[in-house]
mmCIF file of C-alpha atoms in Angstrom:
data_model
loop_
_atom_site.group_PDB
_atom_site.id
_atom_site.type_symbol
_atom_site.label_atom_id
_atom_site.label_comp_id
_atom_site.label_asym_id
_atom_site.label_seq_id
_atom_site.Cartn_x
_atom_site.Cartn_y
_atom_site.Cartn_z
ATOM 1 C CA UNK A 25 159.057 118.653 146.626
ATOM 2 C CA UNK A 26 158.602 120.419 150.147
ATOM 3 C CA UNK A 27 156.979 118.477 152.757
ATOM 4 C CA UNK A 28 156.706 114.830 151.443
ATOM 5 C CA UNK A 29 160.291 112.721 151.530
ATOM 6 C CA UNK A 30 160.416 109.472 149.864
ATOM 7 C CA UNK A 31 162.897 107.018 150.181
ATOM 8 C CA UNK A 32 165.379 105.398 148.949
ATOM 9 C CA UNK A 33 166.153 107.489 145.697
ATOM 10 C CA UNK A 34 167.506 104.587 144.120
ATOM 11 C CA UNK A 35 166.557 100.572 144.686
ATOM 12 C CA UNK A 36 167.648 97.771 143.047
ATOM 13 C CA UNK A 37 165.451 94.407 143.903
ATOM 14 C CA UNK A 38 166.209 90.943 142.662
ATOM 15 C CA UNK A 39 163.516 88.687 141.416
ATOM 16 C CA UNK A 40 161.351 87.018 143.979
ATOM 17 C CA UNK A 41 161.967 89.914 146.591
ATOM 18 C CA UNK A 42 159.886 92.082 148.164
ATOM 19 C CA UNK A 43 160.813 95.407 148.443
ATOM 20 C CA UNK A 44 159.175 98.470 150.461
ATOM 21 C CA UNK A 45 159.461 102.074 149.641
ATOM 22 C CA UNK A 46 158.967 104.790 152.697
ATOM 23 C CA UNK A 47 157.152 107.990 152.395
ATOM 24 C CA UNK A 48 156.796 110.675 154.879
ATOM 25 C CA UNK A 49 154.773 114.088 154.789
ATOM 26 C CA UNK A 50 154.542 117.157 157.298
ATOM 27 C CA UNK A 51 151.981 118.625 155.465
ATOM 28 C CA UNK A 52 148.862 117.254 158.200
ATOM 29 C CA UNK A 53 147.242 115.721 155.105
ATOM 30 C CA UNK A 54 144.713 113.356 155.496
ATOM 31 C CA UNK A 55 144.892 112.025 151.590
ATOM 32 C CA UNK A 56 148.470 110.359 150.393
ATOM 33 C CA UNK A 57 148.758 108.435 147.108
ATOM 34 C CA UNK A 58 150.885 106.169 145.694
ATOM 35 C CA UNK A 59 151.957 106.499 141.410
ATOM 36 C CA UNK A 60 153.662 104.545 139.260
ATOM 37 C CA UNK A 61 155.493 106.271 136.276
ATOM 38 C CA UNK A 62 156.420 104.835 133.047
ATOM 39 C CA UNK A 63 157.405 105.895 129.575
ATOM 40 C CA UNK A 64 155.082 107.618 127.531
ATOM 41 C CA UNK A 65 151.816 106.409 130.199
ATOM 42 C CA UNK A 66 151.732 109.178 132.676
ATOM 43 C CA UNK A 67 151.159 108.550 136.060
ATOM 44 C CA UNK A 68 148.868 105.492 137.212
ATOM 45 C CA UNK A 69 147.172 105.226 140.797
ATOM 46 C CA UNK A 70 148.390 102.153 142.656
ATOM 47 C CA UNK A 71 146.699 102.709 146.021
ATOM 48 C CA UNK A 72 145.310 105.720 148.069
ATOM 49 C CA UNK A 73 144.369 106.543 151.638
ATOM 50 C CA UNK A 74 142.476 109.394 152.560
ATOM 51 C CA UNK A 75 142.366 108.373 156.322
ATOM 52 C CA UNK A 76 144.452 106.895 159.086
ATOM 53 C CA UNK A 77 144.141 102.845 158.952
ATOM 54 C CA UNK A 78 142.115 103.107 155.504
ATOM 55 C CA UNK A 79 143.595 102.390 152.289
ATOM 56 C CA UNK A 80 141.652 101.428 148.537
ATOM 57 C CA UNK A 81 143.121 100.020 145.423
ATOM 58 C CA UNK A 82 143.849 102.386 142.746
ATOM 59 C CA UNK A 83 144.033 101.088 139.089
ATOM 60 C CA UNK A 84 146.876 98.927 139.015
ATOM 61 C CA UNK A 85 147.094 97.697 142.865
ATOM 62 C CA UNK A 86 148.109 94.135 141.917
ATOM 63 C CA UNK A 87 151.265 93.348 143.520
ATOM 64 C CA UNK A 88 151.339 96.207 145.788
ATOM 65 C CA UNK A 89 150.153 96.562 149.187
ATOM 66 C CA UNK A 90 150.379 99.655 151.492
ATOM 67 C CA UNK A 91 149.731 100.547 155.285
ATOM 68 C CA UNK A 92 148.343 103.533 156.918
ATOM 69 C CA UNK A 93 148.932 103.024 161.267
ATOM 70 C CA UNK A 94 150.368 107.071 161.106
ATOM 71 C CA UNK A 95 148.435 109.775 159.133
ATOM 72 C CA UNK A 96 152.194 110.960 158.284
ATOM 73 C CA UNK A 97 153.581 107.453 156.252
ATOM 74 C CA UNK A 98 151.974 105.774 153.546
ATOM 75 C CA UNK A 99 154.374 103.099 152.796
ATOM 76 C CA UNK A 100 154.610 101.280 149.605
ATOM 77 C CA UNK A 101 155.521 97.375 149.555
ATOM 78 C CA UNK A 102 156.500 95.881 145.563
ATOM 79 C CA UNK A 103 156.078 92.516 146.342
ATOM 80 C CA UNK A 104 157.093 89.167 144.059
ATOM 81 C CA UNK A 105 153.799 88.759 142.525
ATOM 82 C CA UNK A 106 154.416 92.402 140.671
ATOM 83 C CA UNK A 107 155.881 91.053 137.705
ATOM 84 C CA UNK A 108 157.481 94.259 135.732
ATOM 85 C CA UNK A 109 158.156 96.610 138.465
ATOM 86 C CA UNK A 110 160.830 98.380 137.280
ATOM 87 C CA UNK A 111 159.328 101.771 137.132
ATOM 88 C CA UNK A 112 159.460 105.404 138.827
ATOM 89 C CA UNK A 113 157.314 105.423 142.205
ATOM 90 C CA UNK A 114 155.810 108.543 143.449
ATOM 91 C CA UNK A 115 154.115 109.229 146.733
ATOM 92 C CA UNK A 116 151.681 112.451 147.127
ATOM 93 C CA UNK A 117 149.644 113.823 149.552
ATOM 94 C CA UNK A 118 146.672 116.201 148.940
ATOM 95 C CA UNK A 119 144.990 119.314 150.757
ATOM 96 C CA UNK A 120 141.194 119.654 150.846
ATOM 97 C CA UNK A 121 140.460 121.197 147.489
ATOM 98 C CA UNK A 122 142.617 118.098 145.754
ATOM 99 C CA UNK A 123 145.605 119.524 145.044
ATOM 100 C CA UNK A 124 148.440 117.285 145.342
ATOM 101 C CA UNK A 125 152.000 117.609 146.646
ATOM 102 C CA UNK A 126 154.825 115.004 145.214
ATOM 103 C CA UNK A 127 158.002 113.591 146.558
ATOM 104 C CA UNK A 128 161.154 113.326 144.901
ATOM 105 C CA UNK A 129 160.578 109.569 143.657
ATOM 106 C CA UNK A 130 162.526 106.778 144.040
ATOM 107 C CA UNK A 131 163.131 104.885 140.924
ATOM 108 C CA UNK A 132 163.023 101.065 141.245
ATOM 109 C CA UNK A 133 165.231 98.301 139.010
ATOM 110 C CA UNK A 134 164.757 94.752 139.157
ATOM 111 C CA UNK A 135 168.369 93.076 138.535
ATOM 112 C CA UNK B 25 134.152 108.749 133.976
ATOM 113 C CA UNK B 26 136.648 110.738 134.515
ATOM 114 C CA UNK B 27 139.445 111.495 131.760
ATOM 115 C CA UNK B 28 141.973 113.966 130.805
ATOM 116 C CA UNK B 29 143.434 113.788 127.498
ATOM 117 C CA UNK B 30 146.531 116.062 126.478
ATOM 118 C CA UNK B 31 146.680 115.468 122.238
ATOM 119 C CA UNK B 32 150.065 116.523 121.633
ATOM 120 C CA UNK B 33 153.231 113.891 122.764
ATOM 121 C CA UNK B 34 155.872 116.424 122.139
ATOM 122 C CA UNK B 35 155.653 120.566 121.535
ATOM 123 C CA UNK B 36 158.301 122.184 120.327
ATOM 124 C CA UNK B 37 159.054 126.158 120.290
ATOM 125 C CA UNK B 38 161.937 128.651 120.168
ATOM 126 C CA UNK B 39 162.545 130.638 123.005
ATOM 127 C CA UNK B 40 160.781 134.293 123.045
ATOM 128 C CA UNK B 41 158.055 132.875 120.924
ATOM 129 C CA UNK B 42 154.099 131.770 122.744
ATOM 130 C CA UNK B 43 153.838 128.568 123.947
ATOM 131 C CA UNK B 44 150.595 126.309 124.060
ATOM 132 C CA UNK B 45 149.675 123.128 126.181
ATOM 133 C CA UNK B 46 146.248 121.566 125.047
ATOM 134 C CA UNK B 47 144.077 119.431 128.059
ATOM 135 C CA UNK B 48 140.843 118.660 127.524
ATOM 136 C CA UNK B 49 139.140 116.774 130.203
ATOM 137 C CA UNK B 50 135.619 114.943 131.198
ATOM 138 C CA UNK B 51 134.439 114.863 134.503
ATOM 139 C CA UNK B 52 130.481 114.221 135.905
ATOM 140 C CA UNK B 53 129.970 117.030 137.231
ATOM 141 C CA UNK B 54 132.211 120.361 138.082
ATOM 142 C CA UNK B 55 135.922 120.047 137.865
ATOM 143 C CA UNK B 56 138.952 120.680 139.938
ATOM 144 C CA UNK B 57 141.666 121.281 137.323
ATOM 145 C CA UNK B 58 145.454 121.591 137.537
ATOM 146 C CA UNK B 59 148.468 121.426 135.838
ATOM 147 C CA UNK B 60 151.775 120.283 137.120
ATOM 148 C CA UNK B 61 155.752 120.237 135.194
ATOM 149 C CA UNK B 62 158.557 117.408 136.017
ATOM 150 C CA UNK B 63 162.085 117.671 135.216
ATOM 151 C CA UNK B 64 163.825 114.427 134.765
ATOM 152 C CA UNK B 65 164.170 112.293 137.891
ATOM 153 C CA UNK B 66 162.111 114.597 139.573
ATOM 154 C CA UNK B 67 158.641 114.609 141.553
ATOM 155 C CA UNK B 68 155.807 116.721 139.620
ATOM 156 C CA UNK B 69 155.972 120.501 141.102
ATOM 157 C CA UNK B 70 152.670 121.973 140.666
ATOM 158 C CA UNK B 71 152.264 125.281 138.722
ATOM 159 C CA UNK B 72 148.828 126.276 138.683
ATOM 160 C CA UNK B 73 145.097 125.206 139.308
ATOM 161 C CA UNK B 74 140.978 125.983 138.530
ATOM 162 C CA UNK B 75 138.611 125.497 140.686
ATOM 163 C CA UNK B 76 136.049 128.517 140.749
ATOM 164 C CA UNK B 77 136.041 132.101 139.664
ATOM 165 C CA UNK B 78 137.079 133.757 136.836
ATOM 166 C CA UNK B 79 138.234 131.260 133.746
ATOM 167 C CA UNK B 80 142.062 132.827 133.072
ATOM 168 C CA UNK B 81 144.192 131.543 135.990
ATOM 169 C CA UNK B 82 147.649 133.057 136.430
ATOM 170 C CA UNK B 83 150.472 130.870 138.170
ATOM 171 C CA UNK B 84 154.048 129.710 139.027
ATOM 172 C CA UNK B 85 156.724 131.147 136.814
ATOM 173 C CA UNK B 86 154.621 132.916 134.299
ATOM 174 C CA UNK B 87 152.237 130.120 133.145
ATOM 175 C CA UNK B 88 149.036 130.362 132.909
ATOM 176 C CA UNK B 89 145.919 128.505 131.818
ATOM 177 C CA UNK B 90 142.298 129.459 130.692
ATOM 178 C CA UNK B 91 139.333 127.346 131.544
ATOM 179 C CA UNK B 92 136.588 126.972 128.754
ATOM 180 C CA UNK B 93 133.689 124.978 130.118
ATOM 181 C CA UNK B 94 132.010 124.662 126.664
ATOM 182 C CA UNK B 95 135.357 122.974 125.148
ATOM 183 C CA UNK B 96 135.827 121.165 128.344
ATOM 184 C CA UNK B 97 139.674 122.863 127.669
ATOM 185 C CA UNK B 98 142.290 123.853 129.825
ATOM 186 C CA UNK B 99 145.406 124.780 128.035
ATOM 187 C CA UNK B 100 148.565 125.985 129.439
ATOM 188 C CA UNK B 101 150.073 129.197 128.163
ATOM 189 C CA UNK B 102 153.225 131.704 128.364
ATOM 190 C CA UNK B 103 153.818 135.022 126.474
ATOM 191 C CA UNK B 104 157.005 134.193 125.746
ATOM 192 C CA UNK B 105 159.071 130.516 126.240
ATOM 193 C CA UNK B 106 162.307 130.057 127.849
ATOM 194 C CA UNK B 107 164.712 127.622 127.597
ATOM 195 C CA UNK B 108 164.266 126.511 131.051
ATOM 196 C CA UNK B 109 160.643 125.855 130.471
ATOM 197 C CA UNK B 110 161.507 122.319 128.572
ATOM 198 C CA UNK B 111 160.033 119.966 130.897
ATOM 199 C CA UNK B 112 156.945 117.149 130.613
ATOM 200 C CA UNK B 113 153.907 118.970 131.318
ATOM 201 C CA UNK B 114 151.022 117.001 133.307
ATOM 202 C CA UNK B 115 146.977 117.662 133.001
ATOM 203 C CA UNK B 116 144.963 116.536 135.501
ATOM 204 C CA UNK B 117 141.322 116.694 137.270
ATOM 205 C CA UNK B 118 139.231 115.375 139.510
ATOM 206 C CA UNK B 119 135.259 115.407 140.494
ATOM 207 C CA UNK B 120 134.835 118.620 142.335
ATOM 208 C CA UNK B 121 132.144 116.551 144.941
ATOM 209 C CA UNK B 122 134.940 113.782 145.076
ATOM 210 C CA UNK B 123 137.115 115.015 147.968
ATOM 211 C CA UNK B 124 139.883 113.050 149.180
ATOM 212 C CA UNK B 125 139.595 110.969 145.733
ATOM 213 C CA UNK B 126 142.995 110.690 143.632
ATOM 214 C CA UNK B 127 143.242 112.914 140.201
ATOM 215 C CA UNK B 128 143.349 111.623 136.839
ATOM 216 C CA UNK B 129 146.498 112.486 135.177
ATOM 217 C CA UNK B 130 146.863 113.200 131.624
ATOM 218 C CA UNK B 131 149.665 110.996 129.854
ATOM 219 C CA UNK B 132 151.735 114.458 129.760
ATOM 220 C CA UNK B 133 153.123 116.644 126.851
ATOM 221 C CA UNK B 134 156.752 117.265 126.648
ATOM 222 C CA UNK B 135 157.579 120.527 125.796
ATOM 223 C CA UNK B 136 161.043 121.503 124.038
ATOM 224 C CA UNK B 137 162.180 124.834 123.751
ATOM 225 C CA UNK B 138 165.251 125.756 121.561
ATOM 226 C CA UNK B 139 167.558 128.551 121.677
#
């Protein structure tokens, strides 16, 4: 998982709550990503940013909203209007010929 | 549009014996190909990827992958299986003239390998 840190592992949210997950890379990439994970669907783009104070909406960007002020943290905020978001999040970043470097994860439960 | 498509949910093999991990993918134009593994609770760790040059690519941890342009194929492969291997295996691509764009992920193929 070298050079990208997510946090926290673990996050529990209660309904009507916003929650934000941090991610961090060293890697000078330009591009970071944020997935969603589920069962038996792979991994789904939420948002990406492939520059500083740019961001567009991936495929399933409703109820999500990110920031980009520092080319090193793409943070991730779930907010109330997600309705199921109980789901593994994972943050990448990618080098110029696309290849993509993952976090650990953190893995998010709405109580 | 770009898609990746791995066929198989589940492969199972015993350990010592090939192994095979089918992607097929369709992109526009030329593609950037790669395959990543995950073990549970775990970020993807990349293992391998095309992008020019000659069509059998060798990478992490003995895998490796050949690219057939006419099949728009680009299975993973190992001699021989070890337990260790059992992991969910990930396709993906992207546009080769779409830099900075995200890949497309296959739904991913977990692979079991029995003692």
């Amino acid at each position: 998982d070298g050079g990208i840190t997510q946090s926290p592992k673990y996050l529990f949210r209660k309904e009507g709550q916003n929650v934000t997950l941090s991610c961090e890379q060293n890697l000078n990439h330009d591009a970071m990503y944020w997935y969603r994970q589920d069962p038996g669907q792979g991994l789904r783009l939420i948002y990406y940013s492939q520059i500083v104070n740019d961001f567009q909406k991936g495929d399933i960007a409703e109820g999500y909203s990110v920031s980009r002020e520092k080319k090193e943290s793409f943070p991730l905020t779930v907010t109330s209007a997600q309705k199921n978001p109980t789901a593994f999040y994972l943050c990448a970043s990618s080098s110029r010929d696309g290849e993509q470097f993952f976090g650990p994860g953190t893995r998010l439960t709405v109580l | 549009a770009q898609s990746v498509a791995q066929p198989e949910d589940q492969v199972n093999v015993a350990e010592g014996n090939p192994l095979t991990v089918k992607c097929t993918y369709s992109v526009s134009g030329n593609p950037y190909l790669f395959w990543y593994v995950q073990y549970p609770n775990r970020g993807l760790q990349f293992l391998l990827k095309y992008i020019t040059g000659d069509n059998l690519v060798k990478g992490s941890y003995g895998f490796e992958a050949e690219f057939n342009k006419s099949q728009t194929s680009f299975h993973l492969k190992k001699p021989s299986a070890l337990v260790s291997d059992s992991a969910l295996y990930f396709c993906a691509v992207r546009d080769i003239y779409q830099a900075g764009t995200a890949l497309i992920f296959g739904k991913g193929t977990t692979l079991s390998v029995s003692s």
